[in-house]
Amino acid sequence: MRTTPDATEKQYNGLTVLTRGLPAEAYFDTGRHQLELQRIWYRHWIYVGRSSEVPLPRAYRTFELGDQRLMLVRDEHGVLQGFHNTCRHRGAALCPENSGVLRTGAIVCPYHAWTYSLQGDLLRTSSKRHAEGFEVADYPLYRVPVHEWRGFVFVTLSEHPPPFAPSFDPLPQCFDAWPLEELTTGHVLDKVIQCNWKIFWENYNECLHCPAVHPKLSQLVPIYGRGIMDERDDPNWAHHAADPHPKFKGGLRTDASTWSLDGQVTGVPFPLSEKVRKEGALYMTALPSVFIVGHVDYVRVVRLRPLGPERTELKVEYLFSRETLAHPRFDMRNIIEFTDLVMTEDAEVCELNQRGLKAVPHVGGVVMPEEYLIRQFHEWIAAELERV
Amino acid sequence: MRTTPDATEKQYNGLTVLTRGLPAEAYFDTGRHQLELQRIWYRHWIYVGRSSEVPLPRAYRTFELGDQRLMLVRDEHGVLQGFHNTCRHRGAALCPENSGVLRTGAIVCPYHAWTYSLQGDLLRTSSKRHAEGFEVADYPLYRVPVHEWRGFVFVTLSEHPPPFAPSFDPLPQCFDAWPLEELTTGHVLDKVIQCNWKIFWENYNECLHCPAVHPKLSQLVPIYGRGIMDERDDPNWAHHAADPHPKFKGGLRTDASTWSLDGQVTGVPFPLSEKVRKEGALYMTALPSVFIVGHVDYVRVVRLRPLGPERTELKVEYLFSRETLAHPRFDMRNIIEFTDLVMTEDAEVCELNQRGLKAVPHVGGVVMPEEYLIRQFHEWIAAELERV
Amino acid sequence: MRTTPDATEKQYNGLTVLTRGLPAEAYFDTGRHQLELQRIWYRHWIYVGRSSEVPLPRAYRTFELGDQRLMLVRDEHGVLQGFHNTCRHRGAALCPENSGVLRTGAIVCPYHAWTYSLQGDLLRTSSKRHAEGFEVADYPLYRVPVHEWRGFVFVTLSEHPPPFAPSFDPLPQCFDAWPLEELTTGHVLDKVIQCNWKIFWENYNECLHCPAVHPKLSQLVPIYGRGIMDERDDPNWAHHAADPHPKFKGGLRTDASTWSLDGQVTGVPFPLSEKVRKEGALYMTALPSVFIVGHVDYVRVVRLRPLGPERTELKVEYLFSRETLAHPRFDMRNIIEFTDLVMTEDAEVCELNQRGLKAVPHVGGVVMPEEYLIRQFHEWIAAELERV
């Protein structure tokens, strides 16, 4: 689930007219999945991982998306370059390993030693003479745009990538208060979920499931226990407009200071505004691959990758400051056992959702009033699929 | 194999004109398999299991057929209700487990707590207000017809199910002498066979294979040792018409009293007529999913389920009376080791049959004179596939 | 890689005009793979194994190619007969096991005991009477042509098989100096490679990869260390025309006598001409399934079998003379550790090649000048696919 942006007009958020979901086949049909790969996953900025995984010149890593295999390498100027992991000669993969450091200052194909600069230009082949019509300049690596932002690496398979910052909702500035580039990965949760990737995002976009699925989280964030994420998700919100209780206003319960087992911070909190500290979590989303949650004393990065129409990889990275990691009282379990539990609860219920979709009479589902962000997600999907 | 119904006219049973089998692709083609699921498996009464698996109100179990997942639940009036295992909200599976007892007197979706009566009516959603145009009455569970017959549970995915009793051959009354509803499952054999479901039924419908495949059974039922199931499967049957030997007339060898390793009953026999006791087995078939064999001292239920064009699940249940299970001399091994052996021999030879079908020149096989019931089976298949 | 046939005109071998490779989909598309099975694999003579695997009358073995299952049986006259492993009755596989000796002098189907002569004629069915129109003579086994050549067994699924000897390049006579029929299999390397079968043959047809992939082999055969297989693969070959060094002329380095770890023969060499002894290896190819290499003291047989568009089985057999196997100083490891290494290096780099082929912008690769035999291979493929 996510928090909604601040409202300017004060009115009820919910859907007021009967709203249908996507057709059931959208969640398991193979042709539909291919289309979504091409029109959505191969066009947007996709989160790969942290810059610290390829820290120095010559460091490289690979990345797979659908059936596309990419390599990222940091060049001699410190710029991260991206390429299809494919030699221009006979198409061999250039990187046999998932990550490492190039032995020389060039990319050398392990098959026939075609040699490319770290910017992807073909420097030389292994042939003694070239045929008429063969020009070295015609065979650079297939390049893919890469963007680093505050320690996060993104790629896109699009030749005309969308502008980077507007890919985020809200815009990246909302994370100014967190020292993102200086954080260290302290824990990773890796999971394969037996569901379509859109099932995961639907789950993310509503809290109607929180009372049944997340009992502990619903205690920590009392408004979730009411099945909503925002004051005005309740049609009767005006009745409680004057009540400051987090049950109505959202945010952490009053005696808690972060998302953790006991609700308490054990490390060093970031220098956040009181408003953010009360809310306890700031969500920023870059569809279709990632959301980043700024917590009071850590940052959680959730990466999604489609492995098939009914299989999705989930990777959760937990980022901490050096001060927190060095703090004598810091107990990481207090954080990760809580949030891993929430993520695991979501993963299980996503699998349950997937399992019921193939019933012959089930044409599709219903989007309920509190699920207005799912409606927005479905509209986004429809618009993306229409762009040729 | 099965026994044939009693004859009224006395003539040779065998086919007298050259008869071709189904085209070879019918046993492995994926499109054909989908068609058979839709036109045959999703239209007929399909055997699920014993009523005793869902004995009391609130007890439920799930059942999968092709890619359809169903749930069966016994309601407060003791009636077994059937539904697609799919919530009307966003399609989640309602039952995360294969069987159990509902915690409340309602079906509550574990995702967003939509709540249904045990008859499948939507009682309430979890939303605080409904959108215009949303009526609770419009969202009952997707219902599937269920029929209980003497302790056996059947479902059908058809909206216009065929009448129940005529689904059986012979009609269910033939089992009047067995106290079916009172029997207890004493042993289950579960097997996945690498073959098309029709290969299994073809094997069931002839005894030409008995001499080579079932040496022990052929000793117990001497006519099987001649490759036939009925006196008049032999073109020269009239020569032996006066000979009462079971080799000609069928049934158990004279010193045996049931289908078991030593041929002897160790429990309490059912009160059967002498004719049935001599035959030793009464077969009743409900295509495409089950046959039930009434033996002298037990009942054997064989359920089939297609898992794919070349994979079929076989489940054999052995039912015993309480008197037999309580009998001090009763040795179940005497029965199950014999019949499990016969079923395993059939399963192996079905896999062998499947393995040879893809030879490029093999357009199809031949149905031999003694295999007249296979011909009937093929005609049934053809008629079912033509019904749109 | 392979050696080129002797040249008659003295000129540069390399391609002089820019040459494209096959379209990338040719290496992973399922429809294309089916077409190649039908137009190439099911039409040519395919290497099965050594005659010694079915030595005596009644010995049989099975063989799978694509989805076709064959059986080979040696008849009472010592002739190897080939059939689809499919009974004409209902299509059951005749041989449940991969190899063995028939119990009787006939092929008896294990399902219903249809009985065939070792030449495949149906001798009798198990039916008591045949239907009108059924003639035993109409139901012989589906025959497949078999050819034995000097201890090697080949089959073809073609009804009009190509002439046998011209299937080889060069012609089989080139192996006259090796006593092929008398050799014994001393070692087998079995490997499944995750690549299309054509990737393997491309690798076989060039030595540009030798310096990077085969460092030890490049030391043993110095011209390979230059990325070529023949004197005139070098555009400047005329400069070194007078230099007898194997670096220019090909063949073993001067202090070596065979393909082995230390380059030395430890068994008994075959009585070969000095020219062949210097070259150290004679390659003979029968596309698409096998190449045979005559070494100084052993013979290496490399069999290929497609298991899917991106999976290929590689089987390497090492054949030795009885004298060599009996020689007290003979150390087989000296040979097999060397050549298994070379084959494994090739297998790994073939998998690497396959892995890079699916990049969206990768339409296909380039065939470099030294890869003129790959060009010939591609022309052969194109011609085979056009033959309807």
mmCIF file of C-alpha atoms in Angstrom, chain C residues 97-330:
data_model
loop_
_atom_site.group_PDB
_atom_site.id
_atom_site.type_symbol
_atom_site.label_atom_id
_atom_site.label_comp_id
_atom_site.label_asym_id
_atom_site.label_seq_id
_atom_site.Cartn_x
_atom_site.Cartn_y
_atom_site.Cartn_z
ATOM 1 C CA GLU C 97 13.874 -50.834 -22.202
ATOM 2 C CA ASN C 98 16.662 -48.884 -23.908
ATOM 3 C CA SER C 99 18.620 -51.961 -24.929
ATOM 4 C CA GLY C 100 18.740 -55.698 -24.431
ATOM 5 C CA VAL C 101 18.266 -59.008 -26.170
ATOM 6 C CA LEU C 102 14.879 -60.204 -27.387
ATOM 7 C CA ARG C 103 13.689 -63.276 -25.497
ATOM 8 C CA THR C 104 12.457 -65.009 -28.624
ATOM 9 C CA GLY C 105 13.292 -64.766 -32.284
ATOM 10 C CA ALA C 106 10.439 -62.315 -32.800
ATOM 11 C CA ILE C 107 9.398 -58.859 -31.714
ATOM 12 C CA VAL C 108 6.433 -59.285 -29.363
ATOM 13 C CA CYS C 109 4.493 -56.212 -28.261
ATOM 14 C CA PRO C 110 4.285 -56.238 -24.455
ATOM 15 C CA TYR C 111 0.739 -54.877 -24.513
ATOM 16 C CA HIS C 112 -1.325 -57.329 -26.606
ATOM 17 C CA ALA C 113 1.360 -59.695 -27.895
ATOM 18 C CA TRP C 114 1.208 -58.787 -31.571
ATOM 19 C CA THR C 115 4.203 -60.650 -32.966
ATOM 20 C CA TYR C 116 6.516 -59.436 -35.716
ATOM 21 C CA SER C 117 9.453 -61.042 -37.506
ATOM 22 C CA LEU C 118 12.840 -59.412 -37.061
ATOM 23 C CA GLN C 119 12.287 -57.948 -40.510
ATOM 24 C CA GLY C 120 9.155 -56.254 -39.187
ATOM 25 C CA ASP C 121 6.454 -58.386 -40.783
ATOM 26 C CA LEU C 122 3.401 -58.989 -38.634
ATOM 27 C CA LEU C 123 3.311 -62.729 -37.990
ATOM 28 C CA ARG C 124 0.195 -62.909 -35.805
ATOM 29 C CA THR C 125 -2.152 -60.877 -33.649
ATOM 30 C CA SER C 126 -3.704 -62.083 -30.402
ATOM 31 C CA SER C 127 -7.240 -61.963 -31.753
ATOM 32 C CA LYS C 128 -9.186 -65.163 -32.226
ATOM 33 C CA ARG C 129 -10.681 -63.991 -35.515
ATOM 34 C CA HIS C 130 -9.902 -61.029 -37.749
ATOM 35 C CA ALA C 131 -12.460 -58.556 -39.000
ATOM 36 C CA GLU C 132 -13.393 -58.372 -42.629
ATOM 37 C CA GLY C 133 -10.833 -56.213 -44.412
ATOM 38 C CA PHE C 134 -8.060 -56.878 -41.896
ATOM 39 C CA GLU C 135 -5.010 -58.451 -43.553
ATOM 40 C CA VAL C 136 -1.961 -59.316 -41.490
ATOM 41 C CA ALA C 137 0.219 -58.301 -44.434
ATOM 42 C CA ASP C 138 -1.055 -54.735 -44.189
ATOM 43 C CA TYR C 139 0.448 -54.198 -40.726
ATOM 44 C CA PRO C 140 4.229 -54.538 -40.826
ATOM 45 C CA LEU C 141 6.203 -52.339 -38.437
ATOM 46 C CA TYR C 142 6.992 -48.852 -39.712
ATOM 47 C CA ARG C 143 10.453 -49.414 -41.164
ATOM 48 C CA VAL C 144 13.365 -46.987 -41.112
ATOM 49 C CA PRO C 145 16.496 -47.405 -43.244
ATOM 50 C CA VAL C 146 19.628 -48.419 -41.344
ATOM 51 C CA HIS C 147 23.180 -48.353 -42.623
ATOM 52 C CA GLU C 148 26.226 -49.868 -40.974
ATOM 53 C CA TRP C 149 29.585 -48.583 -42.059
ATOM 54 C CA ARG C 150 32.779 -49.951 -40.549
ATOM 55 C CA GLY C 151 31.306 -50.323 -37.081
ATOM 56 C CA PHE C 152 29.186 -47.174 -37.133
ATOM 57 C CA VAL C 153 25.372 -47.330 -37.224
ATOM 58 C CA PHE C 154 23.295 -44.704 -39.022
ATOM 59 C CA VAL C 155 19.545 -44.374 -39.476
ATOM 60 C CA THR C 156 17.377 -42.028 -41.451
ATOM 61 C CA LEU C 157 13.720 -41.136 -41.111
ATOM 62 C CA SER C 158 13.537 -40.360 -44.813
ATOM 63 C CA GLU C 159 11.596 -42.680 -47.087
ATOM 64 C CA HIS C 160 13.968 -41.677 -49.871
ATOM 65 C CA PRO C 161 17.257 -41.440 -48.055
ATOM 66 C CA PRO C 162 20.175 -39.633 -49.649
ATOM 67 C CA PRO C 163 23.045 -41.861 -50.872
ATOM 68 C CA PHE C 164 25.198 -42.819 -47.912
ATOM 69 C CA ALA C 165 28.846 -42.186 -48.854
ATOM 70 C CA PRO C 166 28.349 -38.641 -50.218
ATOM 71 C CA SER C 167 26.843 -37.695 -46.853
ATOM 72 C CA PHE C 168 30.437 -37.437 -45.656
ATOM 73 C CA ASP C 169 32.880 -34.608 -46.221
ATOM 74 C CA PRO C 170 35.455 -35.694 -47.179
ATOM 75 C CA LEU C 171 34.341 -39.081 -48.515
ATOM 76 C CA PRO C 172 34.635 -42.117 -46.206
ATOM 77 C CA GLN C 173 37.663 -43.468 -48.048
ATOM 78 C CA CYS C 174 39.810 -40.894 -46.284
ATOM 79 C CA PHE C 175 39.570 -43.182 -43.236
ATOM 80 C CA ASP C 176 40.961 -46.245 -45.016
ATOM 81 C CA ALA C 177 44.131 -46.184 -42.936
ATOM 82 C CA TRP C 178 42.238 -46.536 -39.620
ATOM 83 C CA PRO C 179 40.913 -50.021 -38.689
ATOM 84 C CA LEU C 180 37.589 -48.499 -37.632
ATOM 85 C CA GLU C 181 35.598 -51.717 -37.412
ATOM 86 C CA GLU C 182 38.044 -53.220 -34.931
ATOM 87 C CA LEU C 183 38.182 -50.366 -32.455
ATOM 88 C CA THR C 184 36.775 -50.433 -28.940
ATOM 89 C CA THR C 185 35.072 -47.602 -27.085
ATOM 90 C CA GLY C 186 37.335 -46.703 -24.176
ATOM 91 C CA HIS C 187 35.677 -43.540 -22.895
ATOM 92 C CA VAL C 188 32.519 -41.557 -23.418
ATOM 93 C CA LEU C 189 31.820 -37.892 -22.620
ATOM 94 C CA ASP C 190 28.107 -37.057 -22.426
ATOM 95 C CA LYS C 191 26.983 -33.460 -22.098
ATOM 96 C CA VAL C 192 23.848 -31.409 -22.561
ATOM 97 C CA ILE C 193 24.673 -27.968 -23.930
ATOM 98 C CA GLN C 194 22.237 -25.090 -23.551
ATOM 99 C CA CYS C 195 22.450 -23.950 -27.160
ATOM 100 C CA ASN C 196 20.933 -24.466 -30.570
ATOM 101 C CA TRP C 197 22.583 -27.273 -32.558
ATOM 102 C CA LYS C 198 23.762 -24.833 -35.259
ATOM 103 C CA ILE C 199 25.750 -22.856 -32.679
ATOM 104 C CA PHE C 200 27.809 -25.991 -32.109
ATOM 105 C CA TRP C 201 28.517 -26.480 -35.809
ATOM 106 C CA GLU C 202 29.470 -22.838 -36.224
ATOM 107 C CA ASN C 203 31.958 -23.236 -33.424
ATOM 108 C CA TYR C 204 33.260 -26.354 -35.149
ATOM 109 C CA ASN C 205 33.736 -24.519 -38.408
ATOM 110 C CA GLU C 206 36.167 -21.813 -37.324
ATOM 111 C CA CYS C 207 39.304 -21.368 -35.273
ATOM 112 C CA LEU C 208 39.111 -17.642 -34.646
ATOM 113 C CA HIS C 209 38.075 -18.601 -31.130
ATOM 114 C CA CYS C 210 41.062 -20.887 -30.496
ATOM 115 C CA PRO C 211 43.458 -18.361 -28.963
ATOM 116 C CA ALA C 212 40.918 -17.156 -26.398
ATOM 117 C CA VAL C 213 39.103 -20.433 -25.755
ATOM 118 C CA HIS C 214 41.654 -23.232 -26.251
ATOM 119 C CA PRO C 215 45.048 -22.139 -24.877
ATOM 120 C CA LYS C 216 46.400 -25.698 -24.575
ATOM 121 C CA LEU C 217 45.194 -26.787 -27.980
ATOM 122 C CA SER C 218 46.674 -23.621 -29.458
ATOM 123 C CA GLN C 219 50.053 -24.656 -28.073
ATOM 124 C CA LEU C 220 49.755 -28.138 -29.525
ATOM 125 C CA VAL C 221 48.605 -27.006 -32.959
ATOM 126 C CA PRO C 222 50.407 -23.696 -33.419
ATOM 127 C CA ILE C 223 48.410 -22.459 -36.415
ATOM 128 C CA TYR C 224 45.275 -22.530 -34.196
ATOM 129 C CA GLY C 225 47.048 -20.091 -31.922
ATOM 130 C CA ARG C 226 46.912 -17.667 -34.835
ATOM 131 C CA GLY C 227 43.096 -18.058 -35.029
ATOM 132 C CA ILE C 228 43.163 -19.978 -38.307
ATOM 133 C CA MET C 229 43.107 -23.604 -39.461
ATOM 134 C CA ASP C 230 44.873 -23.446 -42.803
ATOM 135 C CA GLU C 231 47.937 -21.715 -44.245
ATOM 136 C CA ARG C 232 45.845 -19.735 -46.695
ATOM 137 C CA ASP C 233 43.346 -18.455 -44.076
ATOM 138 C CA ASP C 234 45.960 -15.725 -43.587
ATOM 139 C CA PRO C 235 45.636 -12.949 -46.187
ATOM 140 C CA ASN C 236 49.440 -12.629 -46.101
ATOM 141 C CA TRP C 237 50.078 -16.328 -46.441
ATOM 142 C CA ALA C 238 52.343 -15.828 -49.437
ATOM 143 C CA HIS C 239 54.924 -14.060 -47.227
ATOM 144 C CA HIS C 240 55.422 -17.285 -45.293
ATOM 145 C CA ALA C 241 54.904 -19.722 -48.134
ATOM 146 C CA ALA C 242 58.429 -20.999 -47.861
ATOM 147 C CA ASP C 243 58.411 -21.336 -44.074
ATOM 148 C CA PRO C 244 57.786 -25.008 -43.060
ATOM 149 C CA HIS C 245 56.950 -24.115 -39.413
ATOM 150 C CA PRO C 246 53.586 -25.630 -38.308
ATOM 151 C CA LYS C 247 52.636 -22.132 -37.193
ATOM 152 C CA PHE C 248 52.191 -21.458 -40.921
ATOM 153 C CA LYS C 249 51.644 -24.893 -42.417
ATOM 154 C CA GLY C 250 49.341 -26.350 -39.747
ATOM 155 C CA GLY C 251 49.610 -29.646 -37.899
ATOM 156 C CA LEU C 252 51.191 -30.595 -34.576
ATOM 157 C CA ARG C 253 54.065 -28.652 -33.038
ATOM 158 C CA THR C 254 57.307 -30.375 -34.053
ATOM 159 C CA ASP C 255 57.995 -32.192 -30.757
ATOM 160 C CA ALA C 256 54.453 -33.586 -30.464
ATOM 161 C CA SER C 257 53.014 -36.754 -31.990
ATOM 162 C CA THR C 258 49.330 -36.768 -31.028
ATOM 163 C CA TRP C 259 46.474 -34.794 -29.410
ATOM 164 C CA SER C 260 47.173 -35.452 -25.722
ATOM 165 C CA LEU C 261 48.165 -33.607 -22.566
ATOM 166 C CA ASP C 262 51.895 -33.941 -23.154
ATOM 167 C CA GLY C 263 51.573 -34.306 -26.917
ATOM 168 C CA GLN C 264 53.030 -37.828 -26.824
ATOM 169 C CA VAL C 265 51.645 -41.177 -27.939
ATOM 170 C CA THR C 266 51.558 -43.724 -25.105
ATOM 171 C CA GLY C 267 49.793 -46.524 -27.010
ATOM 172 C CA VAL C 268 50.370 -48.006 -30.459
ATOM 173 C CA PRO C 269 50.020 -45.574 -33.351
ATOM 174 C CA PHE C 270 48.000 -46.499 -36.416
ATOM 175 C CA PRO C 271 49.992 -47.133 -39.624
ATOM 176 C CA LEU C 272 49.400 -43.660 -41.073
ATOM 177 C CA SER C 273 51.231 -41.703 -43.744
ATOM 178 C CA GLU C 274 53.767 -39.178 -42.556
ATOM 179 C CA LYS C 275 51.580 -36.337 -43.801
ATOM 180 C CA VAL C 276 48.653 -37.432 -41.633
ATOM 181 C CA ARG C 277 50.936 -38.077 -38.647
ATOM 182 C CA LYS C 278 52.225 -34.530 -38.889
ATOM 183 C CA GLU C 279 48.742 -33.049 -39.124
ATOM 184 C CA GLY C 280 47.782 -35.132 -36.087
ATOM 185 C CA ALA C 281 44.047 -35.142 -36.863
ATOM 186 C CA LEU C 282 41.842 -35.941 -39.851
ATOM 187 C CA TYR C 283 38.282 -34.616 -39.650
ATOM 188 C CA MET C 284 35.353 -36.144 -41.509
ATOM 189 C CA THR C 285 31.892 -34.659 -41.134
ATOM 190 C CA ALA C 286 28.384 -35.984 -41.768
ATOM 191 C CA LEU C 287 25.981 -33.127 -41.134
ATOM 192 C CA PRO C 288 23.924 -32.667 -39.085
ATOM 193 C CA SER C 289 24.772 -35.344 -36.541
ATOM 194 C CA VAL C 290 28.413 -36.360 -36.377
ATOM 195 C CA PHE C 291 32.059 -35.748 -37.038
ATOM 196 C CA ILE C 292 34.794 -38.320 -36.722
ATOM 197 C CA VAL C 293 38.394 -37.379 -36.022
ATOM 198 C CA GLY C 294 41.190 -39.772 -36.847
ATOM 199 C CA HIS C 295 44.059 -39.168 -34.473
ATOM 200 C CA VAL C 296 47.465 -40.860 -34.542
ATOM 201 C CA ASP C 297 46.576 -43.378 -31.824
ATOM 202 C CA TYR C 298 42.807 -43.052 -31.317
ATOM 203 C CA VAL C 299 39.607 -42.068 -33.047
ATOM 204 C CA ARG C 300 37.177 -39.538 -31.642
ATOM 205 C CA VAL C 301 33.503 -39.600 -32.629
ATOM 206 C CA VAL C 302 31.375 -36.584 -31.772
ATOM 207 C CA ARG C 303 27.615 -37.061 -31.994
ATOM 208 C CA LEU C 304 25.095 -34.230 -31.801
ATOM 209 C CA ARG C 305 21.389 -34.492 -31.051
ATOM 210 C CA PRO C 306 18.934 -31.615 -30.796
ATOM 211 C CA LEU C 307 16.846 -31.749 -27.612
ATOM 212 C CA GLY C 308 15.054 -28.464 -28.257
ATOM 213 C CA PRO C 309 15.624 -25.071 -29.890
ATOM 214 C CA GLU C 310 18.103 -24.153 -27.163
ATOM 215 C CA ARG C 311 19.294 -27.566 -25.971
ATOM 216 C CA THR C 312 21.645 -29.980 -27.671
ATOM 217 C CA GLU C 313 23.121 -33.266 -26.554
ATOM 218 C CA LEU C 314 26.790 -33.866 -27.200
ATOM 219 C CA LYS C 315 28.252 -37.346 -26.989
ATOM 220 C CA VAL C 316 31.958 -37.963 -27.538
ATOM 221 C CA GLU C 317 33.198 -41.523 -27.985
ATOM 222 C CA TYR C 318 36.893 -42.398 -27.848
ATOM 223 C CA LEU C 319 37.890 -45.479 -29.863
ATOM 224 C CA PHE C 320 41.096 -47.402 -29.331
ATOM 225 C CA SER C 321 42.756 -50.446 -30.871
ATOM 226 C CA ARG C 322 43.126 -53.609 -28.851
ATOM 227 C CA GLU C 323 46.914 -53.246 -29.123
ATOM 228 C CA THR C 324 46.775 -49.802 -27.564
ATOM 229 C CA LEU C 325 44.445 -50.897 -24.775
ATOM 230 C CA ALA C 326 46.768 -53.821 -24.030
ATOM 231 C CA HIS C 327 49.940 -51.750 -24.131
ATOM 232 C CA PRO C 328 51.600 -51.645 -20.684
ATOM 233 C CA ARG C 329 52.617 -47.992 -20.936
ATOM 234 C CA PHE C 330 49.282 -46.775 -22.311
#
